[in-house]
JSON list of C-alpha atoms and ligand atoms in Angstrom, two decimals:
[
{"chain": "A", "resi": 1, "resn": "MET", "atom": "CA", "xyz": [67.16, -33.28, 56.22]},
{"chain": "A", "resi": 2, "resn": "ASP", "atom": "CA", "xyz": [64.90, -30.85, 58.24]},
{"chain": "A", "resi": 3, "resn": "ILE", "atom": "CA", "xyz": [67.25, -28.17, 60.33]},
{"chain": "A", "resi": 4, "resn": "PRO", "atom": "CA", "xyz": [65.10, -26.19, 62.74]},
{"chain": "A", "resi": 5, "resn": "ILE", "atom": "CA", "xyz": [65.78, -22.70, 62.42]},
{"chain": "A", "resi": 6, "resn": "ARG", "atom": "CA", "xyz": [66.97, -21.59, 65.70]},
{"chain": "A", "resi": 7, "resn": "GLN", "atom": "CA", "xyz": [69.26, -24.59, 65.41]},
{"chain": "A", "resi": 8, "resn": "SER", "atom": "CA", "xyz": [70.76, -23.25, 61.99]},
{"chain": "A", "resi": 9, "resn": "PHE", "atom": "CA", "xyz": [71.91, -20.55, 64.46]},
{"chain": "A", "resi": 10, "resn": "ARG", "atom": "CA", "xyz": [72.99, -22.42, 67.45]},
{"chain": "A", "resi": 11, "resn": "ILE", "atom": "CA", "xyz": [75.60, -20.48, 69.58]},
{"chain": "A", "resi": 12, "resn": "ASP", "atom": "CA", "xyz": [78.61, -22.28, 71.72]},
{"chain": "A", "resi": 13, "resn": "GLY", "atom": "CA", "xyz": [78.60, -21.34, 75.83]},
{"chain": "A", "resi": 14, "resn": "GLU", "atom": "CA", "xyz": [76.14, -19.53, 77.95]},
{"chain": "A", "resi": 15, "resn": "SER", "atom": "CA", "xyz": [73.78, -17.51, 76.46]},
{"chain": "A", "resi": 16, "resn": "ILE", "atom": "CA", "xyz": [70.70, -14.81, 77.51]},
{"chain": "A", "resi": 17, "resn": "GLU", "atom": "CA", "xyz": [67.74, -14.94, 74.86]},
{"chain": "A", "resi": 18, "resn": "LEU", "atom": "CA", "xyz": [64.96, -12.65, 74.95]},
{"chain": "A", "resi": 19, "resn": "ILE", "atom": "CA", "xyz": [61.88, -13.19, 72.82]},
{"chain": "A", "resi": 20, "resn": "VAL", "atom": "CA", "xyz": [59.05, -10.77, 73.03]},
{"chain": "A", "resi": 21, "resn": "LYS", "atom": "CA", "xyz": [55.17, -12.00, 72.28]},
{"chain": "A", "resi": 22, "resn": "ILE", "atom": "CA", "xyz": [52.30, -9.99, 71.42]},
{"chain": "A", "resi": 23, "resn": "GLY", "atom": "CA", "xyz": [49.04, -11.48, 71.25]},
{"chain": "A", "resi": 24, "resn": "GLY", "atom": "CA", "xyz": [50.52, -15.30, 71.67]},
{"chain": "A", "resi": 25, "resn": "ARG", "atom": "CA", "xyz": [52.72, -14.79, 68.52]},
{"chain": "A", "resi": 26, "resn": "VAL", "atom": "CA", "xyz": [56.43, -14.13, 68.41]},
{"chain": "A", "resi": 27, "resn": "VAL", "atom": "CA", "xyz": [57.45, -10.77, 67.00]},
{"chain": "A", "resi": 28, "resn": "GLY", "atom": "CA", "xyz": [60.95, -10.20, 68.24]},
{"chain": "A", "resi": 29, "resn": "GLY", "atom": "CA", "xyz": [64.24, -11.94, 69.76]},
{"chain": "A", "resi": 30, "resn": "LEU", "atom": "CA", "xyz": [67.42, -11.36, 70.85]},
{"chain": "A", "resi": 31, "resn": "VAL", "atom": "CA", "xyz": [70.80, -13.73, 71.41]},
{"chain": "A", "resi": 32, "resn": "ALA", "atom": "CA", "xyz": [73.44, -12.58, 73.85]},
{"chain": "A", "resi": 33, "resn": "VAL", "atom": "CA", "xyz": [76.62, -14.80, 74.22]},
{"chain": "A", "resi": 34, "resn": "TRP", "atom": "CA", "xyz": [79.05, -14.37, 76.99]},
{"chain": "A", "resi": 35, "resn": "THR", "atom": "CA", "xyz": [82.94, -13.77, 74.98]},
{"chain": "A", "resi": 36, "resn": "GLY", "atom": "CA", "xyz": [84.83, -13.15, 78.70]},
{"chain": "A", "resi": 37, "resn": "LYS", "atom": "CA", "xyz": [84.04, -13.33, 82.57]},
{"chain": "A", "resi": 38, "resn": "ASN", "atom": "CA", "xyz": [82.16, -9.75, 81.97]},
{"chain": "A", "resi": 39, "resn": "GLU", "atom": "CA", "xyz": [81.85, -9.48, 78.46]},
{"chain": "A", "resi": 40, "resn": "MET", "atom": "CA", "xyz": [78.80, -10.45, 76.14]},
{"chain": "A", "resi": 41, "resn": "GLU", "atom": "CA", "xyz": [78.17, -10.26, 72.95]},
{"chain": "A", "resi": 42, "resn": "LEU", "atom": "CA", "xyz": [74.66, -8.93, 71.20]},
{"chain": "A", "resi": 43, "resn": "ARG", "atom": "CA", "xyz": [74.77, -11.81, 68.52]},
{"chain": "A", "resi": 44, "resn": "HIS", "atom": "CA", "xyz": [71.57, -11.91, 67.15]},
{"chain": "A", "resi": 45, "resn": "LEU", "atom": "CA", "xyz": [68.06, -9.20, 67.02]},
{"chain": "A", "resi": 46, "resn": "ALA", "atom": "CA", "xyz": [65.66, -9.01, 65.21]},
{"chain": "A", "resi": 47, "resn": "VAL", "atom": "CA", "xyz": [62.16, -7.47, 65.22]},
{"chain": "A", "resi": 48, "resn": "ALA", "atom": "CA", "xyz": [58.90, -8.27, 62.25]},
{"chain": "A", "resi": 49, "resn": "ALA", "atom": "CA", "xyz": [58.57, -6.07, 60.09]},
{"chain": "A", "resi": 50, "resn": "ASP", "atom": "CA", "xyz": [55.32, -5.41, 60.80]},
{"chain": "A", "resi": 51, "resn": "SER", "atom": "CA", "xyz": [56.02, -4.86, 64.14]},
{"chain": "A", "resi": 52, "resn": "GLN", "atom": "CA", "xyz": [59.22, -2.64, 64.16]},
{"chain": "A", "resi": 53, "resn": "LYS", "atom": "CA", "xyz": [58.86, 1.16, 65.17]},
{"chain": "A", "resi": 54, "resn": "LYS", "atom": "CA", "xyz": [57.02, -0.11, 68.41]},
{"chain": "A", "resi": 55, "resn": "ARG", "atom": "CA", "xyz": [59.91, 0.13, 70.79]},
{"chain": "A", "resi": 56, "resn": "LEU", "atom": "CA", "xyz": [60.09, -3.31, 70.80]},
{"chain": "A", "resi": 57, "resn": "GLY", "atom": "CA", "xyz": [63.99, -3.62, 69.45]},
{"chain": "A", "resi": 58, "resn": "GLN", "atom": "CA", "xyz": [65.03, -1.25, 72.51]},
{"chain": "A", "resi": 59, "resn": "SER", "atom": "CA", "xyz": [62.59, -2.69, 74.92]},
{"chain": "A", "resi": 60, "resn": "LEU", "atom": "CA", "xyz": [64.90, -6.14, 74.55]},
{"chain": "A", "resi": 61, "resn": "VAL", "atom": "CA", "xyz": [68.10, -4.55, 74.31]},
{"chain": "A", "resi": 62, "resn": "ILE", "atom": "CA", "xyz": [67.13, -2.54, 77.80]},
{"chain": "A", "resi": 63, "resn": "ARG", "atom": "CA", "xyz": [65.83, -5.62, 79.82]},
{"chain": "A", "resi": 64, "resn": "LEU", "atom": "CA", "xyz": [69.48, -7.27, 78.41]},
{"chain": "A", "resi": 65, "resn": "GLN", "atom": "CA", "xyz": [71.63, -4.86, 79.86]},
{"chain": "A", "resi": 66, "resn": "GLU", "atom": "CA", "xyz": [69.64, -4.94, 83.07]},
{"chain": "A", "resi": 67, "resn": "ILE", "atom": "CA", "xyz": [69.92, -9.08, 83.71]},
{"chain": "A", "resi": 68, "resn": "ALA", "atom": "CA", "xyz": [73.47, -8.54, 82.24]},
{"chain": "A", "resi": 69, "resn": "VAL", "atom": "CA", "xyz": [74.08, -6.64, 84.98]},
{"chain": "A", "resi": 70, "resn": "LEU", "atom": "CA", "xyz": [73.08, -8.75, 87.41]},
{"chain": "A", "resi": 71, "resn": "ARG", "atom": "CA", "xyz": [75.21, -10.89, 86.56]},
{"chain": "A", "resi": 72, "resn": "GLY", "atom": "CA", "xyz": [78.25, -9.18, 85.78]},
{"chain": "A", "resi": 73, "resn": "CYS", "atom": "CA", "xyz": [78.58, -7.87, 82.77]},
{"chain": "A", "resi": 74, "resn": "ARG", "atom": "CA", "xyz": [80.03, -4.54, 82.28]},
{"chain": "A", "resi": 75, "resn": "ARG", "atom": "CA", "xyz": [80.39, -4.48, 79.06]},
{"chain": "A", "resi": 76, "resn": "ILE", "atom": "CA", "xyz": [77.85, -5.47, 75.83]},
{"chain": "A", "resi": 77, "resn": "HIS", "atom": "CA", "xyz": [79.71, -5.27, 72.72]},
{"chain": "A", "resi": 78, "resn": "THR", "atom": "CA", "xyz": [77.41, -5.79, 68.59]},
{"chain": "A", "resi": 79, "resn": "ILE", "atom": "CA", "xyz": [78.29, -6.28, 64.99]},
{"chain": "A", "resi": 80, "resn": "ALA", "atom": "CA", "xyz": [75.66, -3.93, 63.68]},
{"chain": "A", "resi": 81, "resn": "ARG", "atom": "CA", "xyz": [74.77, -3.20, 60.51]},
{"chain": "A", "resi": 82, "resn": "ASN", "atom": "CA", "xyz": [74.73, -0.48, 58.74]},
{"chain": "A", "resi": 83, "resn": "THR", "atom": "CA", "xyz": [71.13, -0.25, 58.75]},
{"chain": "A", "resi": 84, "resn": "SER", "atom": "CA", "xyz": [71.15, -0.54, 62.68]},
{"chain": "A", "resi": 85, "resn": "VAL", "atom": "CA", "xyz": [73.70, 2.00, 63.52]},
{"chain": "A", "resi": 86, "resn": "ALA", "atom": "CA", "xyz": [71.16, 4.65, 64.74]},
{"chain": "A", "resi": 87, "resn": "PHE", "atom": "CA", "xyz": [69.18, 2.31, 66.40]},
{"chain": "A", "resi": 88, "resn": "PHE", "atom": "CA", "xyz": [72.01, 1.13, 68.84]},
{"chain": "A", "resi": 89, "resn": "ARG", "atom": "CA", "xyz": [73.55, 5.01, 68.95]},
{"chain": "A", "resi": 90, "resn": "ASN", "atom": "CA", "xyz": [70.79, 5.84, 70.26]},
{"chain": "A", "resi": 91, "resn": "LEU", "atom": "CA", "xyz": [70.92, 3.01, 73.00]},
{"chain": "A", "resi": 92, "resn": "GLY", "atom": "CA", "xyz": [74.51, 4.31, 74.01]},
{"chain": "A", "resi": 93, "resn": "PHE", "atom": "CA", "xyz": [75.65, 2.40, 71.92]},
{"chain": "A", "resi": 94, "resn": "THR", "atom": "CA", "xyz": [79.47, 4.05, 70.13]},
{"chain": "A", "resi": 95, "resn": "THR", "atom": "CA", "xyz": [81.35, 2.78, 67.38]},
{"chain": "A", "resi": 96, "resn": "VAL", "atom": "CA", "xyz": [85.08, 0.78, 68.52]},
{"chain": "A", "resi": 97, "resn": "PRO", "atom": "CA", "xyz": [88.36, 0.56, 66.47]},
{"chain": "A", "resi": 98, "resn": "GLY", "atom": "CA", "xyz": [88.90, -2.60, 64.98]},
{"chain": "A", "resi": 99, "resn": "VAL", "atom": "CA", "xyz": [88.10, -5.17, 61.87]},
{"chain": "A", "resi": 100, "resn": "SER", "atom": "CA", "xyz": [84.91, -5.41, 60.89]},
{"chain": "A", "resi": 101, "resn": "PRO", "atom": "CA", "xyz": [83.83, -8.71, 59.05]},
{"chain": "A", "resi": 102, "resn": "THR", "atom": "CA", "xyz": [82.45, -8.61, 56.01]},
{"chain": "A", "resi": 103, "resn": "HIS", "atom": "CA", "xyz": [79.66, -11.05, 53.53]},
{"chain": "A", "resi": 104, "resn": "PRO", "atom": "CA", "xyz": [79.36, -11.33, 50.22]},
{"chain": "A", "resi": 105, "resn": "ILE", "atom": "CA", "xyz": [75.81, -11.71, 50.63]},
{"chain": "A", "resi": 106, "resn": "PHE", "atom": "CA", "xyz": [75.55, -8.74, 52.91]},
{"chain": "A", "resi": 107, "resn": "GLN", "atom": "CA", "xyz": [77.45, -6.94, 50.43]},
{"chain": "A", "resi": 108, "resn": "ARG", "atom": "CA", "xyz": [75.60, -7.78, 47.46]},
{"chain": "A", "resi": 109, "resn": "HIS", "atom": "CA", "xyz": [72.53, -6.03, 49.06]},
{"chain": "A", "resi": 110, "resn": "GLY", "atom": "CA", "xyz": [74.87, -2.74, 50.43]},
{"chain": "A", "resi": 111, "resn": "ILE", "atom": "CA", "xyz": [75.11, -3.62, 53.67]},
{"chain": "A", "resi": 112, "resn": "THR", "atom": "CA", "xyz": [78.20, -3.15, 55.77]},
{"chain": "A", "resi": 113, "resn": "PHE", "atom": "CA", "xyz": [78.72, -3.89, 59.47]},
{"chain": "A", "resi": 114, "resn": "THR", "atom": "CA", "xyz": [80.08, -1.90, 62.48]},
{"chain": "A", "resi": 115, "resn": "LEU", "atom": "CA", "xyz": [81.78, -2.43, 66.04]},
{"chain": "A", "resi": 116, "resn": "MET", "atom": "CA", "xyz": [79.63, -0.66, 68.89]},
{"chain": "A", "resi": 117, "resn": "ALA", "atom": "CA", "xyz": [79.83, -1.00, 72.54]},
{"chain": "A", "resi": 118, "resn": "LYS", "atom": "CA", "xyz": [78.44, -0.30, 75.60]},
{"chain": "A", "resi": 119, "resn": "GLU", "atom": "CA", "xyz": [79.78, 0.24, 79.03]},
{"chain": "A", "resi": 120, "resn": "LEU", "atom": "CA", "xyz": [76.69, -0.82, 81.55]},
{"chain": "B", "resi": 1, "resn": "LIG", "atom": "C1", "xyz": [66.92, -2.68, 64.19]},
{"chain": "B", "resi": 1, "resn": "LIG", "atom": "C2", "xyz": [65.72, -3.72, 64.99]},
{"chain": "B", "resi": 1, "resn": "LIG", "atom": "C3", "xyz": [66.08, -4.35, 65.78]},
{"chain": "B", "resi": 1, "resn": "LIG", "atom": "C4", "xyz": [64.91, -2.10, 65.21]},
{"chain": "B", "resi": 1, "resn": "LIG", "atom": "O1", "xyz": [63.95, -2.58, 65.73]},
{"chain": "B", "resi": 1, "resn": "LIG", "atom": "P1", "xyz": [62.47, -1.81, 66.65]},
{"chain": "B", "resi": 1, "resn": "LIG", "atom": "O2", "xyz": [61.82, -2.12, 67.39]},
{"chain": "B", "resi": 1, "resn": "LIG", "atom": "O3", "xyz": [61.91, -1.11, 65.20]},
{"chain": "B", "resi": 1, "resn": "LIG", "atom": "O4", "xyz": [63.35, -0.63, 67.26]},
{"chain": "B", "resi": 1, "resn": "LIG", "atom": "P2", "xyz": [62.27, 0.37, 68.36]},
{"chain": "B", "resi": 1, "resn": "LIG", "atom": "O5", "xyz": [61.35, 0.83, 67.86]},
{"chain": "B", "resi": 1, "resn": "LIG", "atom": "O6", "xyz": [62.85, 0.05, 69.33]},
{"chain": "B", "resi": 1, "resn": "LIG", "atom": "O7", "xyz": [64.00, 2.23, 68.08]},
{"chain": "B", "resi": 1, "resn": "LIG", "atom": "C5", "xyz": [64.15, 2.41, 69.01]},
{"chain": "B", "resi": 1, "resn": "LIG", "atom": "C6", "xyz": [64.68, 4.11, 68.51]},
{"chain": "B", "resi": 1, "resn": "LIG", "atom": "O8", "xyz": [65.64, 3.51, 67.61]},
{"chain": "B", "resi": 1, "resn": "LIG", "atom": "C7", "xyz": [65.33, 3.86, 66.08]},
{"chain": "B", "resi": 1, "resn": "LIG", "atom": "N1", "xyz": [65.53, 3.52, 65.14]},
{"chain": "B", "resi": 1, "resn": "LIG", "atom": "C8", "xyz": [65.36, 2.02, 65.16]},
{"chain": "B", "resi": 1, "resn": "LIG", "atom": "N2", "xyz": [65.74, 1.17, 63.69]},
{"chain": "B", "resi": 1, "resn": "LIG", "atom": "C9", "xyz": [66.19, 2.82, 63.04]},
{"chain": "B", "resi": 1, "resn": "LIG", "atom": "C10", "xyz": [67.00, 2.72, 61.91]},
{"chain": "B", "resi": 1, "resn": "LIG", "atom": "N3", "xyz": [67.11, 1.47, 61.76]},
{"chain": "B", "resi": 1, "resn": "LIG", "atom": "N4", "xyz": [67.87, 3.61, 61.50]},
{"chain": "B", "resi": 1, "resn": "LIG", "atom": "C11", "xyz": [67.68, 4.85, 62.82]},
{"chain": "B", "resi": 1, "resn": "LIG", "atom": "N5", "xyz": [66.50, 4.65, 64.19]},
{"chain": "B", "resi": 1, "resn": "LIG", "atom": "C12", "xyz": [66.06, 3.91, 64.10]},
{"chain": "B", "resi": 1, "resn": "LIG", "atom": "C13", "xyz": [63.69, 4.48, 66.25]},
{"chain": "B", "resi": 1, "resn": "LIG", "atom": "O9", "xyz": [63.43, 5.52, 65.23]},
{"chain": "B", "resi": 1, "resn": "LIG", "atom": "C14", "xyz": [63.33, 4.63, 67.99]},
{"chain": "B", "resi": 1, "resn": "LIG", "atom": "O10", "xyz": [64.19, 5.88, 67.93]},
{"chain": "B", "resi": 1, "resn": "LIG", "atom": "P3", "xyz": [63.15, 7.09, 69.41]},
{"chain": "B", "resi": 1, "resn": "LIG", "atom": "O11", "xyz": [63.15, 6.54, 70.96]},
{"chain": "B", "resi": 1, "resn": "LIG", "atom": "O12", "xyz": [63.47, 8.35, 69.00]},
{"chain": "B", "resi": 1, "resn": "LIG", "atom": "O13", "xyz": [61.69, 7.12, 68.47]},
{"chain": "B", "resi": 1, "resn": "LIG", "atom": "C15", "xyz": [64.96, -3.58, 63.64]},
{"chain": "B", "resi": 1, "resn": "LIG", "atom": "O14", "xyz": [64.76, -2.56, 62.23]},
{"chain": "B", "resi": 1, "resn": "LIG", "atom": "C16", "xyz": [65.09, -5.14, 62.90]},
{"chain": "B", "resi": 1, "resn": "LIG", "atom": "O15", "xyz": [65.22, -6.49, 63.41]},
{"chain": "B", "resi": 1, "resn": "LIG", "atom": "N6", "xyz": [65.75, -4.78, 61.86]},
{"chain": "B", "resi": 1, "resn": "LIG", "atom": "C17", "xyz": [66.45, -5.84, 61.19]},
{"chain": "B", "resi": 1, "resn": "LIG", "atom": "C18", "xyz": [67.06, -6.87, 61.40]},
{"chain": "B", "resi": 1, "resn": "LIG", "atom": "C19", "xyz": [69.22, -5.60, 62.24]},
{"chain": "B", "resi": 1, "resn": "LIG", "atom": "O16", "xyz": [68.96, -5.18, 61.43]},
{"chain": "B", "resi": 1, "resn": "LIG", "atom": "N7", "xyz": [69.21, -6.62, 63.23]},
{"chain": "B", "resi": 1, "resn": "LIG", "atom": "C20", "xyz": [70.46, -5.41, 63.63]},
{"chain": "B", "resi": 1, "resn": "LIG", "atom": "C21", "xyz": [71.34, -6.43, 63.48]},
{"chain": "B", "resi": 1, "resn": "LIG", "atom": "S1", "xyz": [72.86, -5.41, 63.99]}
]
């Protein structure tokens, strides 16, 4: 059975989904979901390997913040990979206390997770 990739990442509840296209090709996107009246979780964020380091990831998160704040969001949190902690710090996110999840597949590739958040 074919399961569309988008469906395999399906999220229950209201979300904000953004994509960035260059020349008709989707090269990045994010999904953020409401986790409370004034809070969202940035659940997925990715930029295609050949389009990274062009400020597209940063633009996506900044646009999310602009939209989210207009809709009453006061805080965004995320579970950042160790490889993207510096990217989020650059955007004003800080590490917050809490138990970070682990995943054997990510662990095998040396990827750990850190809880991070930003007040808007
Ligand atoms: C993390 C990711 C979304 C960043 O996207 P990007 O478009 O390459 O990042 P940008 O070009 O917008 O970077 C913005 C700034 O963060 C810095 N930055 C980006 N990735 C970084 C990294 N891995 N480590 C340190 N700094 C990083 C850039 O140098 C830039 O800094 P500057 O403004 O001082 O020049 C992208 O690398 C990616 O898709 N990675 C794989 C998936 C992933 O890790 N997603 C996050 C899940 S938690």
